[in-house]
PDB file of C-alpha atoms and ligand atoms in Angstrom:
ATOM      1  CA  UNK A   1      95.688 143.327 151.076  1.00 53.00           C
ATOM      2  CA  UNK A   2      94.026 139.673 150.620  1.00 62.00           C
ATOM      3  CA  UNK A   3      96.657 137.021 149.717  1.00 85.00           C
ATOM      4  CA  UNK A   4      94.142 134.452 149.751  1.00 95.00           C
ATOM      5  CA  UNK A   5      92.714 132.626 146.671  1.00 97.00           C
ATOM      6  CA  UNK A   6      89.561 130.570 147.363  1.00 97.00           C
ATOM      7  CA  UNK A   7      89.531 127.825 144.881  1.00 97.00           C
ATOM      8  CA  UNK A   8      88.402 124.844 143.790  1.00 96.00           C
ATOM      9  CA  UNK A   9      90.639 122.938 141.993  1.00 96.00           C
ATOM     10  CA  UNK A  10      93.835 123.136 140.300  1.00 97.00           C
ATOM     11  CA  UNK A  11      95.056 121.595 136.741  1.00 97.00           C
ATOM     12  CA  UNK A  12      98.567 121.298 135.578  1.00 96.00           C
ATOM     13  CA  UNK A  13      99.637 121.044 132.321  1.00 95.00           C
ATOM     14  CA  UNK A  14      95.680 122.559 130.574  1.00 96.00           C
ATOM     15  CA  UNK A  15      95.497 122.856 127.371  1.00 96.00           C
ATOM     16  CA  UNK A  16      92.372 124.156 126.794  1.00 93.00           C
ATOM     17  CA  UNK A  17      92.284 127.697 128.603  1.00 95.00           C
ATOM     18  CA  UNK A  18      94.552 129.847 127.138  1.00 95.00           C
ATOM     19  CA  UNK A  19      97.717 129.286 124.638  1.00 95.00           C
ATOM     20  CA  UNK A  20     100.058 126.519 125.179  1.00 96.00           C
ATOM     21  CA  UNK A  21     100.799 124.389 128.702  1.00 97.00           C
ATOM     22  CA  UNK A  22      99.209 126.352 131.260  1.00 97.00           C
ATOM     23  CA  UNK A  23      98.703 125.998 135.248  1.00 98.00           C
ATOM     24  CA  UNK A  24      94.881 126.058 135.493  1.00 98.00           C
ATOM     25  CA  UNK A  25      93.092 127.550 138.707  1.00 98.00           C
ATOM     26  CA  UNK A  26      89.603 127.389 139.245  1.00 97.00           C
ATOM     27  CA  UNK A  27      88.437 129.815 141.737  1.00 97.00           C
ATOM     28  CA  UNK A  28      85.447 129.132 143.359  1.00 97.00           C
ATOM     29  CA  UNK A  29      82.264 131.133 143.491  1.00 97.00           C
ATOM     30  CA  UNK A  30      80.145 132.549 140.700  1.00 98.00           C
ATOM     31  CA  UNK A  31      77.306 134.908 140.072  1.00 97.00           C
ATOM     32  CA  UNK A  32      75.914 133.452 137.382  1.00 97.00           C
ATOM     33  CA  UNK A  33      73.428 130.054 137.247  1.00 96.00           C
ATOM     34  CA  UNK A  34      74.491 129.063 133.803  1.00 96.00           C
ATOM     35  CA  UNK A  35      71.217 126.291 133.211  1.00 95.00           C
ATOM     36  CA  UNK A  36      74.442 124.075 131.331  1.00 94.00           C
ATOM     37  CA  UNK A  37      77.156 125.169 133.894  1.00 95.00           C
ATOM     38  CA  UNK A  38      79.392 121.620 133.884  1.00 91.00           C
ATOM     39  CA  UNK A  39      80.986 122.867 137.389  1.00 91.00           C
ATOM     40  CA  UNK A  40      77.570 123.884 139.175  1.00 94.00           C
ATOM     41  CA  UNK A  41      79.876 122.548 142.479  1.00 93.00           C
ATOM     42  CA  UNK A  42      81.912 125.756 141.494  1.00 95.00           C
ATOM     43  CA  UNK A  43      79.089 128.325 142.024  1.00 96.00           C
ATOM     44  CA  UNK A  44      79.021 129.044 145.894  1.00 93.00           C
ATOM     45  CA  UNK A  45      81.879 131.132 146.990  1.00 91.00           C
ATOM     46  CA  UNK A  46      82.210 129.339 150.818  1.00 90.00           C
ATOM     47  CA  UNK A  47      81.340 125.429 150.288  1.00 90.00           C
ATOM     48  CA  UNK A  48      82.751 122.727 152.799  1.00 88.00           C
ATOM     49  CA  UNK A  49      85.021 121.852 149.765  1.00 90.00           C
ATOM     50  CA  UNK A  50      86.437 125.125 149.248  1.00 93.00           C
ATOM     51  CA  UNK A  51      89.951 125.405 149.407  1.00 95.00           C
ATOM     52  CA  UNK A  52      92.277 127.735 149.538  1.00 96.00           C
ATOM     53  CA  UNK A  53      95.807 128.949 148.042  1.00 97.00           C
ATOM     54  CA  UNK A  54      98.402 131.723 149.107  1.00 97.00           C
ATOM     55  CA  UNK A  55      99.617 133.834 146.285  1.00 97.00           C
ATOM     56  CA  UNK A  56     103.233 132.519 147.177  1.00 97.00           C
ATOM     57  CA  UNK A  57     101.971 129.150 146.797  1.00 97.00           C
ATOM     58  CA  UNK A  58     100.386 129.593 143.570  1.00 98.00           C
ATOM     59  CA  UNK A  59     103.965 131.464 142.292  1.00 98.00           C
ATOM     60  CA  UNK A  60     105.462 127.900 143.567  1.00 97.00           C
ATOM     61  CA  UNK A  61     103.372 125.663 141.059  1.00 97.00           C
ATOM     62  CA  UNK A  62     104.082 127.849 138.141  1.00 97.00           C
ATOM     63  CA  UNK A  63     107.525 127.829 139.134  1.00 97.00           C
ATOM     64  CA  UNK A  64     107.823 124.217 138.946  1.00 97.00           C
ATOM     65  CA  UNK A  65     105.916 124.106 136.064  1.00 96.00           C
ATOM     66  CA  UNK A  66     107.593 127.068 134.156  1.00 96.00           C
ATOM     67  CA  UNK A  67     110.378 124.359 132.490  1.00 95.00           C
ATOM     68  CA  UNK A  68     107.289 123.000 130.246  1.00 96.00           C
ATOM     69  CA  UNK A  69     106.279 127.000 129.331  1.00 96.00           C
ATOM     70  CA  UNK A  70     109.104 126.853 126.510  1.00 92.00           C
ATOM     71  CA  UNK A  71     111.837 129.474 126.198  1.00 90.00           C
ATOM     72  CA  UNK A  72     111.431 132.879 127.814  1.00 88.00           C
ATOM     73  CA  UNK A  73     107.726 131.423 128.982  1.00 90.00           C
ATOM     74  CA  UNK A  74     106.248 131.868 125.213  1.00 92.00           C
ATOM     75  CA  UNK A  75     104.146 128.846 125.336  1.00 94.00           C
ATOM     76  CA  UNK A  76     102.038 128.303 128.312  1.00 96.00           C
ATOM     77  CA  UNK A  77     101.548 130.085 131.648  1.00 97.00           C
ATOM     78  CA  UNK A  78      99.325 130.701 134.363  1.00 98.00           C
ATOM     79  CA  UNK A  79      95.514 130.980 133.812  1.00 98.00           C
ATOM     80  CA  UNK A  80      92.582 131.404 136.374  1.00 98.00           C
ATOM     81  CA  UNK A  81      89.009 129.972 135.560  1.00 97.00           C
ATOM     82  CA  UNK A  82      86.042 129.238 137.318  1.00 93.00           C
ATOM     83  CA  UNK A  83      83.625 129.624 138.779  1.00 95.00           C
ATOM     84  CA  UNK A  84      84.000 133.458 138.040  1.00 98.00           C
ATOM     85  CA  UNK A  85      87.501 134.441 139.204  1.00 98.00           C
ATOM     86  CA  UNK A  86      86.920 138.192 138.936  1.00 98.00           C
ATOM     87  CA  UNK A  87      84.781 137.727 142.456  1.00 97.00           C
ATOM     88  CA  UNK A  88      88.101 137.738 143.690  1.00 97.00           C
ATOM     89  CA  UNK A  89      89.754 140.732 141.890  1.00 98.00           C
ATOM     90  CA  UNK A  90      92.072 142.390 144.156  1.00 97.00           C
ATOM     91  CA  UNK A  91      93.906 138.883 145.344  1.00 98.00           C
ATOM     92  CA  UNK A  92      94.216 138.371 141.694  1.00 98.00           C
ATOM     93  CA  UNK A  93      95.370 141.578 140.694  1.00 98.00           C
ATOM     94  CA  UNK A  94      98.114 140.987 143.347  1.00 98.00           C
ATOM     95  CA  UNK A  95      98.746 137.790 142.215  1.00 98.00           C
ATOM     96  CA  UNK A  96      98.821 138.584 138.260  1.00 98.00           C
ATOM     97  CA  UNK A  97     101.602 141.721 138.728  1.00 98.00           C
ATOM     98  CA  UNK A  98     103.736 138.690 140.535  1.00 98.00           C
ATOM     99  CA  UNK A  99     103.592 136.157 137.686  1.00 98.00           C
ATOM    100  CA  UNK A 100     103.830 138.921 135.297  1.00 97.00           C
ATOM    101  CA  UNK A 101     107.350 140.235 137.549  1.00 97.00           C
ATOM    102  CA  UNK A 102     108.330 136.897 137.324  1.00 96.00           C
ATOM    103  CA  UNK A 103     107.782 136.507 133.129  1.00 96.00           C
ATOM    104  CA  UNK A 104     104.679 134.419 133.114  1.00 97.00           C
ATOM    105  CA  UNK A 105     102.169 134.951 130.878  1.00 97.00           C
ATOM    106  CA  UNK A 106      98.466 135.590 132.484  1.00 98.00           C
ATOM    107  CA  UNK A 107      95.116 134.371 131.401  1.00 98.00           C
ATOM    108  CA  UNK A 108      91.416 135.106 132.615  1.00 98.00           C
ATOM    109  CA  UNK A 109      88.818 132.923 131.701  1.00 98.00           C
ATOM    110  CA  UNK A 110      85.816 135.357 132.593  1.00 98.00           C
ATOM    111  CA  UNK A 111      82.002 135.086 132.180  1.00 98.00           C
ATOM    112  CA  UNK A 112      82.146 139.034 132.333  1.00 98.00           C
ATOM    113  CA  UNK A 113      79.866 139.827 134.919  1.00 98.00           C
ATOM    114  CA  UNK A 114      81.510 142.064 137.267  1.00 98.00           C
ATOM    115  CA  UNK A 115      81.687 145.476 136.060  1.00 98.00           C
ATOM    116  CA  UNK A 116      83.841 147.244 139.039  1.00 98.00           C
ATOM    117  CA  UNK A 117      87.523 149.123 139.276  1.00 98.00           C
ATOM    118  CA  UNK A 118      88.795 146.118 140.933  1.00 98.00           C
ATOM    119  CA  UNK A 119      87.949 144.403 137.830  1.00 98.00           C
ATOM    120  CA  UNK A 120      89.879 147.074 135.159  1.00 98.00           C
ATOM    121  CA  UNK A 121      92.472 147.204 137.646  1.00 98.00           C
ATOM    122  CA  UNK A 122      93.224 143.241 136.744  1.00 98.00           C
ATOM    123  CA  UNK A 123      92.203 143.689 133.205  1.00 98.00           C
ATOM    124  CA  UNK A 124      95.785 145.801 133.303  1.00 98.00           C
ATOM    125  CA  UNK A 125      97.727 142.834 134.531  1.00 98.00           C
ATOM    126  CA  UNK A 126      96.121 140.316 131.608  1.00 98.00           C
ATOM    127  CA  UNK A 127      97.557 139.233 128.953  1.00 98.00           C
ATOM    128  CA  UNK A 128      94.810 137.801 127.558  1.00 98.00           C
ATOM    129  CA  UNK A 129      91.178 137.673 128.347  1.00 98.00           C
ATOM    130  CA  UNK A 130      88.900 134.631 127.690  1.00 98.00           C
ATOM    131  CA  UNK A 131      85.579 136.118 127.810  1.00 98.00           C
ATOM    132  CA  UNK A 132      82.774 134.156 127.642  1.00 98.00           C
ATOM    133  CA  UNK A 133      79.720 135.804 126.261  1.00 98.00           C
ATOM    134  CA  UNK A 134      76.774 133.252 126.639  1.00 98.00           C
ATOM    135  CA  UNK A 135      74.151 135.194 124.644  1.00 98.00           C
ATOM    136  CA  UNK A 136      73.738 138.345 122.108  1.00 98.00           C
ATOM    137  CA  UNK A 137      69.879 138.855 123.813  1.00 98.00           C
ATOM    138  CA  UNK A 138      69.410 140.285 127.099  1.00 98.00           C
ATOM    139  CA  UNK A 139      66.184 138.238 127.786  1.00 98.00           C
ATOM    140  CA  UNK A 140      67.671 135.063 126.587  1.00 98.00           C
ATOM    141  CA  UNK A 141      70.634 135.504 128.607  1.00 98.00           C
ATOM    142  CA  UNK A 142      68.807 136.105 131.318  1.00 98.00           C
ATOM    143  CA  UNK A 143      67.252 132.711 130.886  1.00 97.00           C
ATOM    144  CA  UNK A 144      70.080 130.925 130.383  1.00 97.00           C
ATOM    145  CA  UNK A 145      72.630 132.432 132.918  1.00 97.00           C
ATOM    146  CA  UNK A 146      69.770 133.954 135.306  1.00 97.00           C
ATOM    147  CA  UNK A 147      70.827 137.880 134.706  1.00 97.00           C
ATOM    148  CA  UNK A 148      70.787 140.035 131.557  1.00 97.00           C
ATOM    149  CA  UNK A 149      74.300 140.563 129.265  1.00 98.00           C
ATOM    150  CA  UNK A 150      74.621 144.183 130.070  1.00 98.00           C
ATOM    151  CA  UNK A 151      77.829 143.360 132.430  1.00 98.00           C
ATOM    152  CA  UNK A 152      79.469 141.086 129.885  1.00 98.00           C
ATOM    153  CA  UNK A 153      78.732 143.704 127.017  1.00 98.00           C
ATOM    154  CA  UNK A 154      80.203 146.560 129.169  1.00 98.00           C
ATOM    155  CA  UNK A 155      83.510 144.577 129.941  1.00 98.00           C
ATOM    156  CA  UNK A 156      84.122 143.336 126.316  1.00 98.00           C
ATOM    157  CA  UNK A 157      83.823 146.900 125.598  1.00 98.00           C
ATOM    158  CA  UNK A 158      86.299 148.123 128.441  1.00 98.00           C
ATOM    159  CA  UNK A 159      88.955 145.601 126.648  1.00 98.00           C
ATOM    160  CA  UNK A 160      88.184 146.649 123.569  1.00 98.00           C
ATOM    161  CA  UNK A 161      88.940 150.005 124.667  1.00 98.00           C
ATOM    162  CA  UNK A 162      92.735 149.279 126.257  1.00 97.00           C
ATOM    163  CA  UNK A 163      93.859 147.361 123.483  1.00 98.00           C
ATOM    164  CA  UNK A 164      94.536 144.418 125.471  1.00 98.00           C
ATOM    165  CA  UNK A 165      94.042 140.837 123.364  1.00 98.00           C
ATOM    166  CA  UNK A 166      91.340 138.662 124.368  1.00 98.00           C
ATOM    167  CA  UNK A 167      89.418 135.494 122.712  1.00 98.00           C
ATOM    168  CA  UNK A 168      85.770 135.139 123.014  1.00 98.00           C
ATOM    169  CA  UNK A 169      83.885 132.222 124.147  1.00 98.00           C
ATOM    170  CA  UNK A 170      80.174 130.920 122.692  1.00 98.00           C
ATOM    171  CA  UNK A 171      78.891 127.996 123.929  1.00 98.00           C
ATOM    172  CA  UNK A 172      76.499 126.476 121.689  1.00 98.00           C
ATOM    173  CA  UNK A 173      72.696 125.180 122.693  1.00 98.00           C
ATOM    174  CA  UNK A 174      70.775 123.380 121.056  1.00 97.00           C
ATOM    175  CA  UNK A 175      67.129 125.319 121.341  1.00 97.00           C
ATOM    176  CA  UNK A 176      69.368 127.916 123.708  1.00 97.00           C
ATOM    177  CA  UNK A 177      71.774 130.161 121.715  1.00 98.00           C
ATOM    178  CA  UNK A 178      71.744 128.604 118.001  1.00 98.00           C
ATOM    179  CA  UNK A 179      69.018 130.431 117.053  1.00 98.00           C
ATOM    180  CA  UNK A 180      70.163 131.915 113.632  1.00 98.00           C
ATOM    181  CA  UNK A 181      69.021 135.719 114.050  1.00 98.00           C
ATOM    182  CA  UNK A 182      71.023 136.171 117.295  1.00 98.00           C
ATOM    183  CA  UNK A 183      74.166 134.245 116.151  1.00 98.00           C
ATOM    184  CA  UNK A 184      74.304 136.745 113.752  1.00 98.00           C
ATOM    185  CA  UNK A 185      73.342 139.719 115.683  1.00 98.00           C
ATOM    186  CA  UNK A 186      76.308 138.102 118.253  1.00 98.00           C
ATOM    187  CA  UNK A 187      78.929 137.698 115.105  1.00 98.00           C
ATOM    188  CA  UNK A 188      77.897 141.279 113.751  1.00 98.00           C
ATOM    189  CA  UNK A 189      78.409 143.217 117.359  1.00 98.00           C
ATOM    190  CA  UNK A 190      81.547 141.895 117.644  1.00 98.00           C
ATOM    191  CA  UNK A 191      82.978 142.271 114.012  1.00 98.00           C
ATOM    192  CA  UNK A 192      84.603 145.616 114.736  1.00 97.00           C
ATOM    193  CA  UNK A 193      86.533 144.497 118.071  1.00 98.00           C
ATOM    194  CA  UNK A 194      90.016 144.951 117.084  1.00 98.00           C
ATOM    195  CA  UNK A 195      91.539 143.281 120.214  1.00 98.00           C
ATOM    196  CA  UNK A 196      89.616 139.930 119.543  1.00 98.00           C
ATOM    197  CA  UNK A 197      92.047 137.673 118.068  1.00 98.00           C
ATOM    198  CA  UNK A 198      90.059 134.481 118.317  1.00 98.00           C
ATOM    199  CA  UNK A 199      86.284 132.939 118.809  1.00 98.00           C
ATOM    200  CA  UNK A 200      85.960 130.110 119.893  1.00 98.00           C
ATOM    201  CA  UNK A 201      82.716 128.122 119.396  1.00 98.00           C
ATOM    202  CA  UNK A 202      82.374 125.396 122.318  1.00 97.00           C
ATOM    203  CA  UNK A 203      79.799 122.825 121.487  1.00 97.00           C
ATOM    204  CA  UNK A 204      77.169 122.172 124.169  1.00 97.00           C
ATOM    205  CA  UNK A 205      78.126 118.566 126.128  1.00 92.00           C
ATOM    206  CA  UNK A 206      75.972 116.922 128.717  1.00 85.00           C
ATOM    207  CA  UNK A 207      79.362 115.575 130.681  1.00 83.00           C
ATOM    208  CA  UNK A 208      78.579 117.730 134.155  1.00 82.00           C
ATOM    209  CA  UNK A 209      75.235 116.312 134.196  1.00 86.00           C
ATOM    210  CA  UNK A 210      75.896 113.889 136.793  1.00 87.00           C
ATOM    211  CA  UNK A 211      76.993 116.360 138.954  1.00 90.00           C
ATOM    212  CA  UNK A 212      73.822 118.179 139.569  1.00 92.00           C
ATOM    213  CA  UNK A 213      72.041 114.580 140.554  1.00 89.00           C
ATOM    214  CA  UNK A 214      75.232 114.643 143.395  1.00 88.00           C
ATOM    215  CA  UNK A 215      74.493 117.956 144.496  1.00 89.00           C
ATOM    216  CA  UNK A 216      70.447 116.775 144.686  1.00 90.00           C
ATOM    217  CA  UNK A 217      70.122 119.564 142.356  1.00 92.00           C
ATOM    218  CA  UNK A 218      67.783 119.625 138.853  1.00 92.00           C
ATOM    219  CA  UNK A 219      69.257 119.685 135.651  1.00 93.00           C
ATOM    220  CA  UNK A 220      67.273 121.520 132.938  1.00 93.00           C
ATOM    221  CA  UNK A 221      68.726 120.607 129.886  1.00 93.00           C
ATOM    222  CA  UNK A 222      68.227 117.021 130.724  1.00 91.00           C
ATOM    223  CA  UNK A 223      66.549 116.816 127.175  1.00 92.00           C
ATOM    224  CA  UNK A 224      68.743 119.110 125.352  1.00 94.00           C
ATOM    225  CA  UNK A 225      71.434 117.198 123.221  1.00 93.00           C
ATOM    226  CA  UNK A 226      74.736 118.004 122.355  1.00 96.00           C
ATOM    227  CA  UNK A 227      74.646 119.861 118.986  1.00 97.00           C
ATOM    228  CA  UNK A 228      75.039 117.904 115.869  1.00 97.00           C
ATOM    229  CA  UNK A 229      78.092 118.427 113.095  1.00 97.00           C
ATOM    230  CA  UNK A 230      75.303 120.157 110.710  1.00 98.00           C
ATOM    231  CA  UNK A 231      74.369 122.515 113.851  1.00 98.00           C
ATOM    232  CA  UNK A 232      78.000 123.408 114.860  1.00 98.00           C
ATOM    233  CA  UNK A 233      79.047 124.047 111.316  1.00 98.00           C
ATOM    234  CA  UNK A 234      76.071 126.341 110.617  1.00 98.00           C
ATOM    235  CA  UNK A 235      77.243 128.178 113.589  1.00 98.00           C
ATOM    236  CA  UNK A 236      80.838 128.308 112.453  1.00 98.00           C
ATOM    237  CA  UNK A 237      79.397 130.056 108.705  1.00 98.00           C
ATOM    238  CA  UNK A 238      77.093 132.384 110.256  1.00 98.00           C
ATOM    239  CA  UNK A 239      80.701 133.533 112.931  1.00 98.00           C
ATOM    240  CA  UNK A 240      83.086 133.537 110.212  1.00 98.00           C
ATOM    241  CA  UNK A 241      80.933 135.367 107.536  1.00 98.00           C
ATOM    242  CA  UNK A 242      81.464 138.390 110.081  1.00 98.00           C
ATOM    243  CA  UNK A 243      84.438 137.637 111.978  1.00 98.00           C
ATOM    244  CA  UNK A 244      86.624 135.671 109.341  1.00 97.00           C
ATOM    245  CA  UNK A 245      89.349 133.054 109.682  1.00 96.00           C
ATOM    246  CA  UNK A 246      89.496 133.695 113.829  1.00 97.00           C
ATOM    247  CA  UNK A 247      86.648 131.794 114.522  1.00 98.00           C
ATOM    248  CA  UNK A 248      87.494 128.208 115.628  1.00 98.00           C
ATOM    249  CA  UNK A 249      85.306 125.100 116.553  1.00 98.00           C
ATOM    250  CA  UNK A 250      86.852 123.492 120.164  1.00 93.00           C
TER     251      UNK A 250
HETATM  252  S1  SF4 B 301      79.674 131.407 134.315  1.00 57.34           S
HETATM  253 FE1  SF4 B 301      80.753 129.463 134.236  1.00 57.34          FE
HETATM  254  S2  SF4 B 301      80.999 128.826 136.368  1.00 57.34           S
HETATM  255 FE2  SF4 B 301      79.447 130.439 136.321  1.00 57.34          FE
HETATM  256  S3  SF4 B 301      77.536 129.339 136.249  1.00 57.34           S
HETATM  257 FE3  SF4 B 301      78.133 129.826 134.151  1.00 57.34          FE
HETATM  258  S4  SF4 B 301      79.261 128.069 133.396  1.00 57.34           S
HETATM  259 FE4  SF4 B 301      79.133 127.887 135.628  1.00 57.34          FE
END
């Protein structure tokens, strides 16, 4: 069985992927060309920069970080990002059932498109599920992320279906995913998930720009602006007129 994690990077002490202090991995590789992806150097799986991590190593971190999780490990834990970590399903599987043995609590951040048994099999070891559906419209998603929704769609359902919490993710473009007839075709499909507990609306932001002109690659939202308070907070109505008080701005 693979005991090797490919990443990327690693943050201690996030705050923004998943609840409380958590020990951030970013696996590397990714199926999906996201045109506003803000870690395009995460996208190949084999790079000359990829690194990689033993399971036992990554148990070390969150052991040394596990005095900043709070009591019984109630307010942080261990959460792998991307790139798309679910590329690398079975390592993680393997590496979730440890941190879970051990008391830590588990996070994906996922861009759901990996529909497999490798993939449910991990789902069981999750404590929570970031899910990151970039678009309610097949075609538009395909323009955005370069492949349809149909993945993404089939593993919110498959949560949905084991009961098993998860958050969902929107990123919000200007000219990209604000338009108002799929926002609320997006809010309505998901108004009758009982295991969502939050949504969280992430504002479009131009900061991994530069890294595309590093990689000698073209960015094509060069003209796209972030969105502006009047944009987001139309967003947040059109959300919370179908999903309620769950739907947060970050
Ligand atoms: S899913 Fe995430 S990592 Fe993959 S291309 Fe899109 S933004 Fe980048």
């Amino acid at each position: 069985m693979a005991k090797t994690l490919k990443i990327h990077s690693i943050e201690t002490f996030g705050v923004h992927d998943g609840p409380g202090i958590r020990l951030v991995i970013f696996a590397q590789g990714c199926p999906f060309r996201c045109l506003y992806c803000h870690n395009p150097d995460t996208q190949d799986l084999e790079t000359e920069q990829t690194k990689t991590k033993t399971i036992a190593e990554i148990l070390d971190l969150l052991e040394r970080e596990k005095p900043y999780f709070g009591k019984n490990c109630t307010q942080g834990g261990l959460t792998i990002s991307g790139g798309e970590p679910t590329l690398q399903a079975k390592v993680l599987t393997s590496l979730f059932k440890k941190a879970k043995e051990r008391g830590f609590h588990t996070c994906l951040d996922s861009c759901g498109a990996i529909v497999s048994k490798a993939v449910e099999e991990l789902y069981r070891f999750t404590d929570l599920l970031l899910l990151d559906v970039k678009h309610i419209d097949a075609d538009w998603h395909r323009k955005l992320v370069g492949q349809s929704n149909a993945k993404v769609l089939e593993n919110a359902k498959i949560r949905e279906k084991s009961g098993r919490e998860m958050h969902l993710r929107y990123v919000l473009v200007p000219g990209w995913t604000d338009q108002e007839k799929h926002l609320i075709a997006w809010a309505k499909y998901f108004s009758h998930f009982k295991t969502v507990s939050k949504v969280e609306i992430l504002p479009y932001h131009e900061l991994g720009k530069h890294k595309y002109k590093e990689l000698g690659r073209e960015y094509y939202l060069a003209d796209t602006k972030a969105p502006s308070k009047e944009e987001i907070a139309k967003a947040k109505n059109i959300f919370t007129e179908y999903l309620g008080n769950k739907v947060v701005v970050n």
